JSON list of C-alpha atoms in Angstrom, two decimals:
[
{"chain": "A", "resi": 28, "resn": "UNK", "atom": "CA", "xyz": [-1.55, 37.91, -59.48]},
{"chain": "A", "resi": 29, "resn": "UNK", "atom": "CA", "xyz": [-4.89, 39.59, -60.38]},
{"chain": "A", "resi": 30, "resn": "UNK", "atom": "CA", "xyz": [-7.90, 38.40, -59.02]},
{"chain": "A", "resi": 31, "resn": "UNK", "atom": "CA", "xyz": [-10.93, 37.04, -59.96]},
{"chain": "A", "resi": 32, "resn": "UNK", "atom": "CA", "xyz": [-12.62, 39.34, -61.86]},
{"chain": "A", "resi": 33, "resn": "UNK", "atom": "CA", "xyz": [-16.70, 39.64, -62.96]},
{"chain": "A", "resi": 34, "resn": "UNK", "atom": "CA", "xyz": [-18.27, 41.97, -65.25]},
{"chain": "A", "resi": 35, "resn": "UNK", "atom": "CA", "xyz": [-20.34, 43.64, -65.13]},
{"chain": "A", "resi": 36, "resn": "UNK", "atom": "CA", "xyz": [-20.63, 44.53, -61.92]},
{"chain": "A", "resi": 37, "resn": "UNK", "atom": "CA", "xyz": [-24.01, 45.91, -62.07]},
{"chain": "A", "resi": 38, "resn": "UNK", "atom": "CA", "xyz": [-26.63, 44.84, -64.27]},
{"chain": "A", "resi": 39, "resn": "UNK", "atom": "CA", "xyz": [-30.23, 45.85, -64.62]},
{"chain": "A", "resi": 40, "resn": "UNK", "atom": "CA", "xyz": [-33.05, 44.11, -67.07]},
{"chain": "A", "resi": 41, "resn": "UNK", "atom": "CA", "xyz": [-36.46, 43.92, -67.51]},
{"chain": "A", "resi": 42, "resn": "UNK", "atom": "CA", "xyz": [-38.65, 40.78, -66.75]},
{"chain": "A", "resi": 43, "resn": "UNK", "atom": "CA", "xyz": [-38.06, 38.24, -70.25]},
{"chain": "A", "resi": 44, "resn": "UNK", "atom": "CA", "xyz": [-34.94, 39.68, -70.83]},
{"chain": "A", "resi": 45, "resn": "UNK", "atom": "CA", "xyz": [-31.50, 37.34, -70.85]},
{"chain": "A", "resi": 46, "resn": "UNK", "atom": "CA", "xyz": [-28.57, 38.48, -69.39]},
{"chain": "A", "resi": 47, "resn": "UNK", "atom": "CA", "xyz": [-25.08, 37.22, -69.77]},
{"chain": "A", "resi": 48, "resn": "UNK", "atom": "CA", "xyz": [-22.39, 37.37, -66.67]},
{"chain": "A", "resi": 49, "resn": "UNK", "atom": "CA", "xyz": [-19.02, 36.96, -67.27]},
{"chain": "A", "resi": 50, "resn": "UNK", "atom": "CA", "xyz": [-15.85, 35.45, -64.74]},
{"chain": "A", "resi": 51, "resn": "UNK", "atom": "CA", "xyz": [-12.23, 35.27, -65.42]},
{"chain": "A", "resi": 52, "resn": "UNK", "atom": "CA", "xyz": [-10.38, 33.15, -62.67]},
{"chain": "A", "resi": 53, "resn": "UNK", "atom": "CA", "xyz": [-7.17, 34.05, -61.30]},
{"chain": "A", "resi": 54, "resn": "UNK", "atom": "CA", "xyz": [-4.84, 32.72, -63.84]},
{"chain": "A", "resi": 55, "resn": "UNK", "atom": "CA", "xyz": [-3.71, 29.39, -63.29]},
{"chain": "A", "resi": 56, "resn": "UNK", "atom": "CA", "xyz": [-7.36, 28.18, -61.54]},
{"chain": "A", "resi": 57, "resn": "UNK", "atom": "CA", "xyz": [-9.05, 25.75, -63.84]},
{"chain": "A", "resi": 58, "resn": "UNK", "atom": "CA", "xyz": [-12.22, 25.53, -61.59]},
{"chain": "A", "resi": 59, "resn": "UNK", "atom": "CA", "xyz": [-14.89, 28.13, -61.87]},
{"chain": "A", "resi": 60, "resn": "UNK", "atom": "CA", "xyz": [-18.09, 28.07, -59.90]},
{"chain": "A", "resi": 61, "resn": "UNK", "atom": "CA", "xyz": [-21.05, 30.05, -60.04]},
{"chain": "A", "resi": 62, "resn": "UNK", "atom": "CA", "xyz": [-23.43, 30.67, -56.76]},
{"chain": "A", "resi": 63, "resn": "UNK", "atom": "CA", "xyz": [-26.24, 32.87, -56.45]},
{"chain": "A", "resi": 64, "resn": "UNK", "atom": "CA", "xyz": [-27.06, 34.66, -53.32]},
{"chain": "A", "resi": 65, "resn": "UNK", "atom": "CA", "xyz": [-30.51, 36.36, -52.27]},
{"chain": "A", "resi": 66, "resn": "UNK", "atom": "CA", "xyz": [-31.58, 37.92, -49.27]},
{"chain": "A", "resi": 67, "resn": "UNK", "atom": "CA", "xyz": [-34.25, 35.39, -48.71]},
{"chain": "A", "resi": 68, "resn": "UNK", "atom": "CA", "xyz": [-32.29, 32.27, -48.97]},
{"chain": "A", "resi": 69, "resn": "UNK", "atom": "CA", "xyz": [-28.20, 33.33, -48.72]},
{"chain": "A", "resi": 70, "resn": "UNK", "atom": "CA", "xyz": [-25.55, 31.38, -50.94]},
{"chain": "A", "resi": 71, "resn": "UNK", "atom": "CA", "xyz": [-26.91, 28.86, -53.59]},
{"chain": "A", "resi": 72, "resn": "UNK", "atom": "CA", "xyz": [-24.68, 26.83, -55.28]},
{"chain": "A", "resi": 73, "resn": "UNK", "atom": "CA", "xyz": [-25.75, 27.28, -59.17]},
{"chain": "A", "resi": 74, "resn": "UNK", "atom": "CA", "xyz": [-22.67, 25.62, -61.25]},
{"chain": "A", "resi": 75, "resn": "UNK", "atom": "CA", "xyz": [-19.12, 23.83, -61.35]},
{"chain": "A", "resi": 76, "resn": "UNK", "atom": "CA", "xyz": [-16.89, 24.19, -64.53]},
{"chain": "A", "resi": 77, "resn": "UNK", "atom": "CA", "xyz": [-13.48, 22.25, -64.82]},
{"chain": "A", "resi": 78, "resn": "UNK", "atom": "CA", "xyz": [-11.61, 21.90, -67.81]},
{"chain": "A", "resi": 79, "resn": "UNK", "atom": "CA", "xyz": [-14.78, 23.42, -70.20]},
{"chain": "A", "resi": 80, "resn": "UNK", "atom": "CA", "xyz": [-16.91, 20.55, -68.54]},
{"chain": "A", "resi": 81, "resn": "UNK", "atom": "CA", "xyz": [-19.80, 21.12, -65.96]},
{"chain": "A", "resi": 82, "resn": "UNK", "atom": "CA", "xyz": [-18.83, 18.67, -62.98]},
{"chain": "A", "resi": 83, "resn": "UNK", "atom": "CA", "xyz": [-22.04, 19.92, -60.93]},
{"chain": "A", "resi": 84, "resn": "UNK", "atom": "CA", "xyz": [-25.26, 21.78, -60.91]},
{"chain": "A", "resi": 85, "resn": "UNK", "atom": "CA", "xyz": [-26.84, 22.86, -58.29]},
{"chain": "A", "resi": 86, "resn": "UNK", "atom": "CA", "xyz": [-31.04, 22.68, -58.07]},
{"chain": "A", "resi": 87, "resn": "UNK", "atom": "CA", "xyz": [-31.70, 26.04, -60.39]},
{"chain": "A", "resi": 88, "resn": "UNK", "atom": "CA", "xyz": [-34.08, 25.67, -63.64]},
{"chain": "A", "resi": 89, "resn": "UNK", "atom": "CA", "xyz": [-33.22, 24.91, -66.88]},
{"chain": "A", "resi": 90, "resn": "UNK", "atom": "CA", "xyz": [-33.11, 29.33, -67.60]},
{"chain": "A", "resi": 91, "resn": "UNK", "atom": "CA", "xyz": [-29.73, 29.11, -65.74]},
{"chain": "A", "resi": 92, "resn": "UNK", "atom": "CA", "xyz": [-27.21, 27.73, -67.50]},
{"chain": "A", "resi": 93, "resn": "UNK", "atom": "CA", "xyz": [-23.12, 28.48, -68.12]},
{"chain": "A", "resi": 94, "resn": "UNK", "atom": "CA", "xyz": [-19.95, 27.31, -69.97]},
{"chain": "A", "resi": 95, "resn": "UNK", "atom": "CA", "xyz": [-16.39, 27.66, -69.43]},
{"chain": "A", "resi": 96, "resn": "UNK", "atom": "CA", "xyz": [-14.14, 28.37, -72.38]},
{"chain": "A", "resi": 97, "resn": "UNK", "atom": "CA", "xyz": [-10.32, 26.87, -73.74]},
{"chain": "A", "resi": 98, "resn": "UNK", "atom": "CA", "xyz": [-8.46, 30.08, -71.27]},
{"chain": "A", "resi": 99, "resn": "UNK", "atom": "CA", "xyz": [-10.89, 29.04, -68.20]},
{"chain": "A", "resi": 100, "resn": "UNK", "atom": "CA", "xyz": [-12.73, 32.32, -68.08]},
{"chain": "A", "resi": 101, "resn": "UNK", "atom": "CA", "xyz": [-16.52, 30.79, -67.70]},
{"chain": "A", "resi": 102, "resn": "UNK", "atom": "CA", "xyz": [-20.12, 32.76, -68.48]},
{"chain": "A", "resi": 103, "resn": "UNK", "atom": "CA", "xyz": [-23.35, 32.09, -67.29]},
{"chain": "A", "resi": 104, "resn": "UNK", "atom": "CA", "xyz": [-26.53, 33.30, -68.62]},
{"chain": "A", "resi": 105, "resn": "UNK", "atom": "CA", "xyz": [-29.82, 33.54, -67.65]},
{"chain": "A", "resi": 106, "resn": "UNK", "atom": "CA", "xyz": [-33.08, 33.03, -70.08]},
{"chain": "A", "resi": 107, "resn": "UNK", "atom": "CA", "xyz": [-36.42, 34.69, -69.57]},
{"chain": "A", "resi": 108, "resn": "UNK", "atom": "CA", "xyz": [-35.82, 36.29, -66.29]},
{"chain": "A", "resi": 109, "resn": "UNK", "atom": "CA", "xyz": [-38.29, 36.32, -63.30]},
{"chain": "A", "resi": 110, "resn": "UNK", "atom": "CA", "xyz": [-38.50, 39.33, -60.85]},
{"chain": "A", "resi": 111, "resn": "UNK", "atom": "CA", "xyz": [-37.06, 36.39, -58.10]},
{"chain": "A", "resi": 112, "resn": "UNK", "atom": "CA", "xyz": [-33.82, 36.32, -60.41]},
{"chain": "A", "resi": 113, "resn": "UNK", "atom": "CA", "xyz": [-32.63, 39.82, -58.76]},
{"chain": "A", "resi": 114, "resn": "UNK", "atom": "CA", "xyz": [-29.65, 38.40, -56.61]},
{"chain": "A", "resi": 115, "resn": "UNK", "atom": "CA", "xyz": [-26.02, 38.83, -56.39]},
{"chain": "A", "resi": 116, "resn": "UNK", "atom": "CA", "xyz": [-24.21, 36.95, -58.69]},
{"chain": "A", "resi": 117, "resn": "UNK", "atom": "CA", "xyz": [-20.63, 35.50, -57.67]},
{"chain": "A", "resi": 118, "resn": "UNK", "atom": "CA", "xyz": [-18.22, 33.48, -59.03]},
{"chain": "A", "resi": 119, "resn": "UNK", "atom": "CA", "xyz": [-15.05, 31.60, -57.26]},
{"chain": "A", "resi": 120, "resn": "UNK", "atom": "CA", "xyz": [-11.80, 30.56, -58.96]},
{"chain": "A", "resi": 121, "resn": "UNK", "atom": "CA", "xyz": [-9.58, 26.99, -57.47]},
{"chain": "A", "resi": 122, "resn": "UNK", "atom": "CA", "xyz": [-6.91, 25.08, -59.19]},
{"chain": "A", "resi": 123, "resn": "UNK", "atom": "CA", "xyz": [-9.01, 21.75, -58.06]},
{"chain": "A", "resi": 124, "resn": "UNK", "atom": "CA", "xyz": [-6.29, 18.99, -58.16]},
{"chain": "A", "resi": 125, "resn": "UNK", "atom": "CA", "xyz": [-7.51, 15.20, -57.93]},
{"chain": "A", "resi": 126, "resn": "UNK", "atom": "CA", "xyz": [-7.17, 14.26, -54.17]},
{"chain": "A", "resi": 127, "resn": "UNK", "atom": "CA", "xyz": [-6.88, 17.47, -53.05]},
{"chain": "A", "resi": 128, "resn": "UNK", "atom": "CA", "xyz": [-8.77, 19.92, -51.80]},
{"chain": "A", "resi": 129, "resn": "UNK", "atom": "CA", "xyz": [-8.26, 23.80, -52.41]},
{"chain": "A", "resi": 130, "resn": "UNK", "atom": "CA", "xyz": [-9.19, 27.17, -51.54]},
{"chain": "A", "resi": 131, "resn": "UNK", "atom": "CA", "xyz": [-11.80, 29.03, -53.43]},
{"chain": "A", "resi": 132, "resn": "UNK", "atom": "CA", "xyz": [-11.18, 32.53, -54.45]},
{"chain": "A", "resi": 133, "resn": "UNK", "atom": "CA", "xyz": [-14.60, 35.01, -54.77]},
{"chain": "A", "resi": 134, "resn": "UNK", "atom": "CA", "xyz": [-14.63, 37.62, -57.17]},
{"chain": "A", "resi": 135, "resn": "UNK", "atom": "CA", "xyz": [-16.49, 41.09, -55.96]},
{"chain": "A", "resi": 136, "resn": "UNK", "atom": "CA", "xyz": [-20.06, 39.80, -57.89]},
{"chain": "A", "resi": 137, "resn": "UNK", "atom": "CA", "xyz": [-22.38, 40.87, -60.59]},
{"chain": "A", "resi": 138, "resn": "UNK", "atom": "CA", "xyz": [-25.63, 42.71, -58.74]},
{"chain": "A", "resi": 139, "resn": "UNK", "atom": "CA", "xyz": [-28.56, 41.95, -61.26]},
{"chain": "A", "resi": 140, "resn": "UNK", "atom": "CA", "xyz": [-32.03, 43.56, -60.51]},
{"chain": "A", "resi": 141, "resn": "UNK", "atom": "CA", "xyz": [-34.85, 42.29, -62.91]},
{"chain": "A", "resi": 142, "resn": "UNK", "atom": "CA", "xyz": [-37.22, 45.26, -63.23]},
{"chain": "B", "resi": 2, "resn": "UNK", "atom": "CA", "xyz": [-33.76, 21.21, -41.79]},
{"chain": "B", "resi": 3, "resn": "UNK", "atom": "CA", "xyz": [-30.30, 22.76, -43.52]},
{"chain": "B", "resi": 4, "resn": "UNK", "atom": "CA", "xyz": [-27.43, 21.14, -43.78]},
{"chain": "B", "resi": 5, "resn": "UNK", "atom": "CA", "xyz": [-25.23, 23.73, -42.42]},
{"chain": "B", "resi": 6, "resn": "UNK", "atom": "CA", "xyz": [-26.65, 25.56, -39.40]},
{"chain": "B", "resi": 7, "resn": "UNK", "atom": "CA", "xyz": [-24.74, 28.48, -38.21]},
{"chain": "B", "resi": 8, "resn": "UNK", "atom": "CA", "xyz": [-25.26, 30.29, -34.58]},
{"chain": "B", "resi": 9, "resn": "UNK", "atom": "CA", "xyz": [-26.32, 33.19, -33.23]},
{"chain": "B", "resi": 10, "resn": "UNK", "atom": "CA", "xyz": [-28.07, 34.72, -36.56]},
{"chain": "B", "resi": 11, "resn": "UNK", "atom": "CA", "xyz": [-26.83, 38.42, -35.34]},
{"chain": "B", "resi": 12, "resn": "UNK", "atom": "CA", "xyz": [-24.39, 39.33, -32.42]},
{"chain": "B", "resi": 13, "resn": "UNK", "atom": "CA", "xyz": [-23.27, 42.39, -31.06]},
{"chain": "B", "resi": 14, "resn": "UNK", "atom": "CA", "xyz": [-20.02, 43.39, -29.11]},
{"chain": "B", "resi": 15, "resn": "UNK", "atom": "CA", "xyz": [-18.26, 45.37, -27.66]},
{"chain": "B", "resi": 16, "resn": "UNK", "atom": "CA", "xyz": [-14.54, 46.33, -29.03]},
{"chain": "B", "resi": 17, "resn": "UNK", "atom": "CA", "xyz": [-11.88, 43.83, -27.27]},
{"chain": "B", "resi": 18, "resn": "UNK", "atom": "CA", "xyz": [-14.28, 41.04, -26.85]},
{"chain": "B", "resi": 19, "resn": "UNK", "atom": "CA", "xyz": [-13.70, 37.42, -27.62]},
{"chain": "B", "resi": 20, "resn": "UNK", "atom": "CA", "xyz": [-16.23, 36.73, -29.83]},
{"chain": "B", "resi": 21, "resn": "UNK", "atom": "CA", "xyz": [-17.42, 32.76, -31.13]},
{"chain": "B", "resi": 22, "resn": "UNK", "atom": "CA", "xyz": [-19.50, 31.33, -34.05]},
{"chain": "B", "resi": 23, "resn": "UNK", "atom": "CA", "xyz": [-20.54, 28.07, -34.14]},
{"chain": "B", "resi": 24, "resn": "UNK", "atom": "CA", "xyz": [-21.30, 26.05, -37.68]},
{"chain": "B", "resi": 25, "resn": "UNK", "atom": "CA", "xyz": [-23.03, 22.48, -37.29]},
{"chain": "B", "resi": 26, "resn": "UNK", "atom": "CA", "xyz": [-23.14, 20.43, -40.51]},
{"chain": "B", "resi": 27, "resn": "UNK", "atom": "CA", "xyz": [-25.38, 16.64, -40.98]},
{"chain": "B", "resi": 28, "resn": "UNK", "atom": "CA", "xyz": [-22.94, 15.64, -44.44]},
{"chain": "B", "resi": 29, "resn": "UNK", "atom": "CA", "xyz": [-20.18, 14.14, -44.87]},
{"chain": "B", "resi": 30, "resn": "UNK", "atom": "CA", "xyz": [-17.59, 16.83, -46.03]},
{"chain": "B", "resi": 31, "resn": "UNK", "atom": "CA", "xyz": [-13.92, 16.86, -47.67]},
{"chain": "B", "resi": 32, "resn": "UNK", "atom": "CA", "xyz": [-13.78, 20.33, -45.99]},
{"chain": "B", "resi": 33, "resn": "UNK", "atom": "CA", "xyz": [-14.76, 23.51, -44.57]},
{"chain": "B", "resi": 34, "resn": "UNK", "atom": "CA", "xyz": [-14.80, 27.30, -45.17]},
{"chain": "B", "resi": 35, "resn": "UNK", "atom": "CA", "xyz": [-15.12, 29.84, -43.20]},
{"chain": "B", "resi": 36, "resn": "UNK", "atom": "CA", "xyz": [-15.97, 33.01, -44.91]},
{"chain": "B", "resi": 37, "resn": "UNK", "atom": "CA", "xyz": [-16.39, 37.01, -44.34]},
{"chain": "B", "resi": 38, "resn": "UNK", "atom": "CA", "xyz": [-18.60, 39.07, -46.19]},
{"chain": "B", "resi": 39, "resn": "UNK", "atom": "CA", "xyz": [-18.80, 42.40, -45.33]},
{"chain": "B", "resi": 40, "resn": "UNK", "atom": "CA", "xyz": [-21.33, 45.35, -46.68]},
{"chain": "B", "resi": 41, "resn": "UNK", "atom": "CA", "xyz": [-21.19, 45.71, -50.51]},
{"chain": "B", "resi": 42, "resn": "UNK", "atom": "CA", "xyz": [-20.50, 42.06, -51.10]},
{"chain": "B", "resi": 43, "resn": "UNK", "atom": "CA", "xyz": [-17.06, 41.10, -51.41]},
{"chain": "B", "resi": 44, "resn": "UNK", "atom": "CA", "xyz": [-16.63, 37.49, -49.68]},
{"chain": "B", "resi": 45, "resn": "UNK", "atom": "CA", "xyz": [-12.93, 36.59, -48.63]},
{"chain": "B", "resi": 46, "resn": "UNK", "atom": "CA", "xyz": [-11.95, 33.32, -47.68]},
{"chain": "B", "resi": 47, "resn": "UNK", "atom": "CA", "xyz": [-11.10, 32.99, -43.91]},
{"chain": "B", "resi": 48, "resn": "UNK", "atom": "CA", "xyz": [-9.92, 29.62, -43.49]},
{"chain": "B", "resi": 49, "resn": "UNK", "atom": "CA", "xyz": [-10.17, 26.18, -44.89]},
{"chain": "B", "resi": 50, "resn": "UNK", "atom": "CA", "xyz": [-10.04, 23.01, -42.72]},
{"chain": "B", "resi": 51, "resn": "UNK", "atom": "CA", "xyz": [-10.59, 19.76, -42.56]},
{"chain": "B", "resi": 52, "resn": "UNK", "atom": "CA", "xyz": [-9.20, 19.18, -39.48]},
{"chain": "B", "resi": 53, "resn": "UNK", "atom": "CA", "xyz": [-7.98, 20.51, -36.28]},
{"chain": "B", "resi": 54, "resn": "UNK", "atom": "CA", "xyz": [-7.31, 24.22, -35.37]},
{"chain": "B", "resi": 55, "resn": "UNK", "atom": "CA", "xyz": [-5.93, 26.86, -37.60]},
{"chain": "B", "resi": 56, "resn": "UNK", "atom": "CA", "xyz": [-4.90, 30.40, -36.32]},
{"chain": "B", "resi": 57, "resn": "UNK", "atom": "CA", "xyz": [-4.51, 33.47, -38.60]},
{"chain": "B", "resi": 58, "resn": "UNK", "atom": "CA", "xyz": [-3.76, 36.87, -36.49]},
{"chain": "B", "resi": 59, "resn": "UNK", "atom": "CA", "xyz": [-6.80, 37.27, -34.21]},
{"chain": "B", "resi": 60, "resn": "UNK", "atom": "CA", "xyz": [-8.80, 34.57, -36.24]},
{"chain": "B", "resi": 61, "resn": "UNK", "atom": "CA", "xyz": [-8.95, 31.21, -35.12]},
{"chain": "B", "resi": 62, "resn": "UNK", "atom": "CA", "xyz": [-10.98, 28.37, -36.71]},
{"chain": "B", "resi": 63, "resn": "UNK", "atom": "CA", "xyz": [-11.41, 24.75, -35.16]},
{"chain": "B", "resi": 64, "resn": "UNK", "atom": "CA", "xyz": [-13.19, 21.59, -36.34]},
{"chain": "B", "resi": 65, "resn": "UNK", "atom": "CA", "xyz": [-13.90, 18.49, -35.02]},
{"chain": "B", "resi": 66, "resn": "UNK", "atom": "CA", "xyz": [-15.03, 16.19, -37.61]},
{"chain": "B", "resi": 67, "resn": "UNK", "atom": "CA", "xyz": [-16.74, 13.59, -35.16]},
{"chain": "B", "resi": 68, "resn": "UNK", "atom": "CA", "xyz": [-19.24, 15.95, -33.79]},
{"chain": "B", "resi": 69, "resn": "UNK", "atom": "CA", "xyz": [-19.42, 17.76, -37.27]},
{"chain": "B", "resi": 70, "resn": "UNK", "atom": "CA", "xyz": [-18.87, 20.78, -35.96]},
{"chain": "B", "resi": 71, "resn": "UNK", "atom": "CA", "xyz": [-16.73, 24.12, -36.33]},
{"chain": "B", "resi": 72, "resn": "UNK", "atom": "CA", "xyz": [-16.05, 27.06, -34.19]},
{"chain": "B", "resi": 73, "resn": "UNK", "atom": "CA", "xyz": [-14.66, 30.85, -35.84]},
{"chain": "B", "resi": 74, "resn": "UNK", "atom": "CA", "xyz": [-13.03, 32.47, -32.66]},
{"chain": "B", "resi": 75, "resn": "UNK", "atom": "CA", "xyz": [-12.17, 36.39, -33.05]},
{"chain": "B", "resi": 76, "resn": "UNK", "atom": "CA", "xyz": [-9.72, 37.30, -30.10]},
{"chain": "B", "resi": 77, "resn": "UNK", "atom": "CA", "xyz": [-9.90, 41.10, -28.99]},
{"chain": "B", "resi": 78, "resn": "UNK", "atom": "CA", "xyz": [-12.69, 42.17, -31.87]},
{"chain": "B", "resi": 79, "resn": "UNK", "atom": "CA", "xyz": [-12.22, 45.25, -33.38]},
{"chain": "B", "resi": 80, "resn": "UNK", "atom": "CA", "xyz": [-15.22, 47.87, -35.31]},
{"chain": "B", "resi": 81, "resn": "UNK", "atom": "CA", "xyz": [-13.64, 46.33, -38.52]},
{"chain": "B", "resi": 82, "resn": "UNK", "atom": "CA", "xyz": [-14.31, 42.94, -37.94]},
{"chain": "B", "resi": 83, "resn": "UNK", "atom": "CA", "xyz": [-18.01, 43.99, -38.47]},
{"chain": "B", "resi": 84, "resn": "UNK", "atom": "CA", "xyz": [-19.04, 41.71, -40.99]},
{"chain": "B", "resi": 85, "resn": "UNK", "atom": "CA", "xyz": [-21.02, 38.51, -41.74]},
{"chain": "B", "resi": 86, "resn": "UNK", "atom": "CA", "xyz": [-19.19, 35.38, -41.23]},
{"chain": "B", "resi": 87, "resn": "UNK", "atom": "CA", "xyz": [-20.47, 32.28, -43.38]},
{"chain": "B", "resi": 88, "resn": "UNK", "atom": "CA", "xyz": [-19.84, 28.88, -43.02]},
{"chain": "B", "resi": 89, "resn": "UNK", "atom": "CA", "xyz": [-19.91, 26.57, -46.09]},
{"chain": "B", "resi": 90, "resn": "UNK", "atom": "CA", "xyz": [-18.86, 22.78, -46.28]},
{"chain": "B", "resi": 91, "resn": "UNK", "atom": "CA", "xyz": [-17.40, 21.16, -49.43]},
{"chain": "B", "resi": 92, "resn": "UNK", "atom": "CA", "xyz": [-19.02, 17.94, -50.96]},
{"chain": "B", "resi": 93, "resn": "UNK", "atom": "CA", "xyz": [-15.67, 15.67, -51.51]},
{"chain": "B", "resi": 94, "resn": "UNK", "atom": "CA", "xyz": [-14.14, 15.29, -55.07]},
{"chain": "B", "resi": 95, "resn": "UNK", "atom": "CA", "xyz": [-16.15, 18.65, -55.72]},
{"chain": "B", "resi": 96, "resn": "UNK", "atom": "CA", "xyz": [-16.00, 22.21, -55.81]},
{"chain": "B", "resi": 97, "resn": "UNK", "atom": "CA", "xyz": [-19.32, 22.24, -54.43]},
{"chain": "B", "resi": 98, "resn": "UNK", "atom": "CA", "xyz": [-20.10, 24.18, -51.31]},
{"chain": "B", "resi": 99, "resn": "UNK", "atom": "CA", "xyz": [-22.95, 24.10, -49.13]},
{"chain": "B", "resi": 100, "resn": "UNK", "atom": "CA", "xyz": [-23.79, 27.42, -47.21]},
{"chain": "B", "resi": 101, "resn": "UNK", "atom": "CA", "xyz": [-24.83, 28.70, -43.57]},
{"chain": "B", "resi": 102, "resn": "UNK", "atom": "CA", "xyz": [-26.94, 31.11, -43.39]},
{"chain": "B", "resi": 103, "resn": "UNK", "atom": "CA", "xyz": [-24.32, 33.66, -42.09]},
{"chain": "B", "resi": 104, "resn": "UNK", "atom": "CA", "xyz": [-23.73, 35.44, -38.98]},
{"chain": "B", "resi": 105, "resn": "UNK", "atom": "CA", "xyz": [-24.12, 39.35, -38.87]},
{"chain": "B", "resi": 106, "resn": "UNK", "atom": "CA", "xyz": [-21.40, 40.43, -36.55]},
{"chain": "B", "resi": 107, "resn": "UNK", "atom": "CA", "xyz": [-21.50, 43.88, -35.04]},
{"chain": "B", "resi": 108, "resn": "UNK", "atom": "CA", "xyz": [-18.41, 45.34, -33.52]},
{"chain": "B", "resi": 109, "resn": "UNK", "atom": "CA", "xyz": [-19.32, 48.63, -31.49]},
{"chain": "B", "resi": 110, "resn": "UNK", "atom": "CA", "xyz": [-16.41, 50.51, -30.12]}
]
């Protein structure tokens, strides 16, 4: 089975730009979450998809937002972006069934520097 | 205060030592990760527990839910377990996770 899988990998925009990332989950996985992780303050939990519905946010402005599509690949974009939006962006596939609880998969992360 | 507090920040070691992290968490939790990240980004799921002790080659990961806390044991450590190990709890009925602030483990042969 392929992995999860992020593109692009490397991204670099200018301060007010949007960008658009972009995660296909291992097939199968229904759950896609988004974190965000910066030097200053790690892993960040930013979004949970299920089913093309957002179970969870985490505590991220309003600029941050994402969807999931019908074939579970999910996208997040980011509005207006701030110097303090240069992170690593990475996304984590799981199948998610009620009662259960299951193993995230990471894929390798999109590396956005806002110029 | 975080809710997941990992210890030491950064250790060193030599090659063939037994090496520990510890992970203390203050929520209630369906689960928790253990998690290695090494240079360039790539995380890779360790473990998952909720309970107990599991063992994977030279990796061993215990939890005891009462004292909400978990321990990642690496038994003779090797250069290539240089890395940095993060803990991360799950919220229950979500996919939500919670993370440490990582460990930066150093391996020197």
């Amino acid at each position: 089975k392929a992995g999860v899988t992020q593109t692009p990998r490397y991204l670099i925009k200018t301060r007010g730009q949007q960008v658009t990332l972009s995660c296909s989950p291992i097939s199968g996985h229904r759950s896609v979450s988004w974190y965000q992780q910066t030097p200053g303050q790690g892993l960040q939990f930013l979004f949970e998809y299920f089913s093309e519905t957002q179970r969870n946010k985490g505590n991220f402005p309003g600029r941050f937002s994402g969807r999931q599509f019908s074939n579970s690949r999910s996208e997040m974009n980011v509005s207006t972006l701030e110097l303090g939006d240069s992170a690593l962006y990475l996304c984590a596939s799981g199948t998610l069934s009620s009662g259960l609880y299951n193993e995230q998969f990471f894929g390798p992360g999109t590396r956005l520097t806002v110029l | 205060k975080n809710e997941v507090e990992q210890s030491p920040q950064n250790l060193t070691a030599q090659e063939g030592e037994f090496i520990t992290i510890n992970c203390s968490y203050s929520v209630g939790i369906s689960a928790l990760h253990w998690l290695q990240q090494h240079p360039g980004g790539g995380i890779v799921s360790l473990f998952m527990l909720s309970s107990g002790k599991k063992k994977h080659g030279r990796l061993i990961a215990t939890i005891n839910i009462q004292e909400k806390h978990s321990s990642l044991h690496i038994t003779a450590s090797h250069p290539r377990d240089s890395a940095v190990y993060i803990c991360a709890v799950k919220e229950g009925g979500s996919e939500k996770l919670v993370f440490g602030k990582g460990t930066k483990l150093t391996v020197n042969p």
